[in-house]
Amino acid sequence: MTEEKLDKKSGYKTLLLSVILSSPGPLVLGIGLTIGRSSTQISDFTRRTAELLAIIASFVVYIMTHKEGMDDFTKRKIEKISNTFVGIIMCISGISMIVLAFVSDGGSKGNVLPAFVIALLGAITNTLFWRKYTKLHSHNGNAILGVQARLYGAKSIVDVCVTLTLFVVATMPDSKVSFYFDLVGSILVSLYMLRSGIKTIVENRLNN
């Protein structure tokens, strides 16, 4: 098997694994929202749902652009559309989280344990994926894998912030400290996702 085919197979497997491991997150968090109402938890549910759509889109495009006979111009065009979509998803996710952070009330947050566990596992898993995508991109320069490296880098940082925030909310429920920590954590997560999305869109447009 040639090196190019090995790279293609490795990229395919990594994207497929990303889709599989990202799929349960929104479902578990959605169920968790029936017992917990932290603004960070709601924001995290919105973010993970949007990111799952972006990862699925990237996976589909990766398969399309690696079919035999597709010319380089068409391939780059499809990749740019996909990467722009990922950037837009990140921006929408960031904006929605900011809105949710400010419309959320300061009442009881309920049980945030499911969201905390998901965020903790996400921080570990996404860091591993970030390293994998970065290695793949540096090896073959594929645009789809490059944007996934950025997405997972952002996801890793966001999940660390979410984990810390939900830990405070879980250990000090209904306190002023947890309320402000929850609010600030949600806003910081939102701004980081928004910044990453804008940067992805701008760089994708400039990369002809």
C-alpha positions as a printed NumPy array, in Angstrom:
array([[  0.   ,   0.   ,   0.   ],
       [  1.412,   3.415,  -1.006],
       [  2.098,   6.188,   1.501],
       [ -0.711,   8.305,   0.002],
       [ -3.23 ,   5.502,   0.497],
       [ -2.017,   4.976,   4.055],
       [ -2.542,   8.702,   4.774],
       [ -6.015,   8.546,   3.224],
       [ -6.944,   5.485,   5.29 ],
       [ -5.583,   7.039,   8.496],
       [ -7.517,  10.268,   7.879],
       [-10.698,   8.307,   7.141],
       [-10.386,   6.218,  10.306],
       [ -9.684,   9.273,  12.472],
       [-12.683,  11.194,  11.108],
       [-14.949,   8.152,  11.466],
       [-13.817,   7.666,  15.064],
       [-14.454,  11.375,  15.691],
       [-18.046,  11.005,  14.487],
       [-18.632,   7.865,  16.56 ],
       [-17.187,   9.276,  19.798],
       [-18.845,  12.692,  19.362],
       [-22.333,  11.278,  18.759],
       [-23.257,  10.25 ,  22.351],
       [-22.317,  13.648,  23.847],
       [-25.355,  15.679,  22.732],
       [-27.702,  12.806,  23.644],
       [-26.303,  12.384,  27.163],
       [-26.259,  16.148,  27.747],
       [-29.803,  16.447,  26.396],
       [-30.97 ,  13.85 ,  28.914],
       [-28.886,  15.574,  31.586],
       [-30.765,  18.826,  30.988],
       [-33.844,  17.201,  32.513],
       [-32.079,  17.205,  35.902],
       [-29.583,  20.06 ,  35.552],
       [-30.003,  23.647,  34.331],
       [-26.549,  25.218,  34.498],
       [-26.06 ,  27.832,  31.767],
       [-22.674,  26.265,  31.036],
       [-24.377,  22.882,  30.719],
       [-26.962,  24.276,  28.277],
       [-24.215,  26.028,  26.324],
       [-22.181,  22.834,  26.196],
       [-25.158,  20.899,  24.811],
       [-25.626,  23.523,  22.074],
       [-21.92 ,  23.538,  21.271],
       [-21.555,  19.765,  21.05 ],
       [-24.625,  19.42 ,  18.835],
       [-23.29 ,  22.051,  16.415],
       [-19.812,  20.528,  16.437],
       [-21.193,  17.065,  15.692],
       [-22.844,  18.444,  12.543],
       [-19.545,  20.042,  11.508],
       [-17.589,  16.816,  12.073],
       [-20.116,  14.757,  10.097],
       [-19.947,  17.283,   7.231],
       [-16.14 ,  17.118,   7.222],
       [-16.245,  13.313,   7.198],
       [-18.599,  13.251,   4.201],
       [-16.506,  15.816,   2.309],
       [-13.296,  13.911,   3.069],
       [-14.804,  10.804,   1.468],
       [-16.04 ,  12.803,  -1.549],
       [-12.716,  14.524,  -2.197],
       [-10.752,  11.28 ,  -2.073],
       [-12.711,   9.564,  -4.817],
       [-10.742,   8.577,  -7.889],
       [-10.938,  10.964, -10.842],
       [-11.808,  14.184,  -8.994],
       [ -9.72 ,  17.096, -10.266],
       [ -7.753,  19.307,  -7.866],
       [ -9.844,  22.439,  -8.542],
       [-13.122,  20.718,  -7.644],
       [-11.51 ,  19.096,  -4.627],
       [-10.216,  22.428,  -3.266],
       [-13.573,  24.085,  -3.913],
       [-15.47 ,  21.426,  -1.953],
       [-12.902,  21.516,   0.859],
       [-13.204,  25.305,   1.148],
       [-17.   ,  25.091,   1.341],
       [-16.75 ,  22.437,   4.057],
       [-14.167,  24.378,   6.061],
       [-16.241,  27.555,   5.817],
       [-19.23 ,  25.557,   7.093],
       [-17.181,  24.349,  10.068],
       [-16.174,  27.95 ,  10.817],
       [-19.792,  29.13 ,  10.592],
       [-20.9  ,  26.321,  12.919],
       [-18.276,  27.414,  15.45 ],
       [-19.502,  31.029,  15.223],
       [-23.162,  30.042,  15.595],
       [-22.224,  27.849,  18.538],
       [-20.341,  30.725,  20.195],
       [-23.142,  33.249,  19.654],
       [-25.839,  30.881,  20.916],
       [-23.809,  30.173,  24.058],
       [-23.453,  33.9  ,  24.792],
       [-27.208,  34.391,  24.407],
       [-27.991,  31.405,  26.634],
       [-25.542,  32.625,  29.265],
       [-27.37 ,  35.94 ,  29.648],
       [-30.947,  34.667,  29.421],
       [-30.352,  31.917,  31.989],
       [-31.706,  32.72 ,  35.451],
       [-29.778,  32.401,  38.692],
       [-31.963,  29.689,  40.162],
       [-31.018,  26.174,  41.179],
       [-28.751,  24.465,  38.673],
       [-29.855,  20.952,  39.591],
       [-27.626,  17.927,  39.051],
       [-24.775,  18.774,  36.658],
       [-22.886,  15.494,  37.186],
       [-23.706,  14.001,  33.73 ],
       [-22.476,  17.169,  32.032],
       [-19.348,  17.2  ,  34.212],
       [-18.479,  13.605,  33.272],
       [-19.025,  14.303,  29.56 ],
       [-16.852,  17.437,  29.739],
       [-14.064,  15.604,  31.58 ],
       [-14.036,  12.719,  29.109],
       [-14.282,  15.232,  26.276],
       [-11.236,  17.141,  27.489],
       [ -9.164,  13.953,  27.442],
       [-10.509,  12.566,  24.156],
       [-10.419,  15.865,  22.267],
       [ -6.815,  16.496,  23.295],
       [ -5.854,  13.121,  21.827],
       [ -7.77 ,  13.89 ,  18.616],
       [ -6.185,  17.345,  18.41 ],
       [ -2.718,  15.793,  18.539],
       [ -3.704,  13.156,  15.967],
       [ -5.212,  15.659,  13.507],
       [ -2.232,  17.993,  13.92 ],
       [  0.137,  15.135,  13.099],
       [ -1.92 ,  14.049,  10.073],
       [ -2.168,  17.617,   8.743],
       [  1.549,  18.275,   9.131],
       [  2.231,  15.026,   7.286],
       [ -0.026,  15.434,   4.241],
       [ -1.316,  19.039,   4.364],
       [ -4.975,  18.049,   3.838],
       [ -7.2  ,  21.112,   4.377],
       [-10.05 ,  19.139,   5.97 ],
       [ -7.722,  17.584,   8.539],
       [ -6.126,  20.991,   9.204],
       [ -9.465,  22.559,  10.123],
       [-10.314,  19.53 ,  12.252],
       [ -7.032,  20.062,  14.107],
       [ -8.111,  23.635,  14.867],
       [-11.63 ,  22.541,  15.835],
       [-10.324,  19.891,  18.233],
       [ -7.758,  22.289,  19.659],
       [-10.625,  24.653,  20.478],
       [-12.762,  21.782,  21.784],
       [ -9.959,  20.678,  24.122],
       [ -9.539,  24.12 ,  25.679],
       [-13.291,  24.622,  25.921],
       [-13.815,  21.243,  27.609],
       [-11.173,  22.035,  30.231],
       [-12.99 ,  25.313,  31.004],
       [-16.378,  23.588,  31.087],
       [-15.046,  20.834,  33.368],
       [-13.672,  23.359,  35.868],
       [-16.86 ,  25.426,  35.767],
       [-19.176,  22.463,  36.308],
       [-16.936,  21.192,  39.101],
       [-17.445,  24.487,  40.948],
       [-21.198,  24.4  ,  40.258],
       [-21.409,  20.794,  41.522],
       [-19.376,  21.398,  44.698],
       [-20.965,  24.753,  45.578],
       [-24.538,  24.56 ,  44.268],
       [-26.853,  27.574,  44.618],
       [-24.017,  29.807,  45.823],
       [-23.102,  33.215,  44.387],
       [-19.647,  31.883,  43.585],
       [-21.023,  29.067,  41.434],
       [-23.471,  31.465,  39.723],
       [-20.772,  33.896,  38.621],
       [-18.311,  31.116,  37.833],
       [-20.989,  29.493,  35.674],
       [-21.735,  32.779,  33.892],
       [-18.11 ,  33.761,  33.319],
       [-17.179,  30.228,  32.247],
       [-19.999,  30.158,  29.719],
       [-19.016,  33.556,  28.284],
       [-15.326,  32.642,  27.98 ],
       [-16.214,  29.398,  26.215],
       [-18.515,  31.305,  23.855],
       [-15.921,  33.941,  22.973],
       [-13.243,  31.349,  22.31 ],
       [-15.496,  29.38 ,  19.967],
       [-16.534,  32.587,  18.191],
       [-12.904,  33.66 ,  17.75 ],
       [-11.897,  30.234,  16.423],
       [-14.807,  30.225,  13.971],
       [-14.019,  33.7  ,  12.611],
       [-10.336,  32.83 ,  12.257],
       [-11.204,  29.648,  10.359],
       [-13.515,  31.491,   7.945],
       [-11.057,  34.342,   7.296],
       [ -8.064,  32.073,   6.726],
       [-10.127,  29.799,   4.493],
       [-11.143,  32.755,   2.308],
       [ -7.549,  33.997,   2.051],
       [ -6.208,  30.545,   1.21 ],
       [ -6.688,  30.397,  -2.538]])
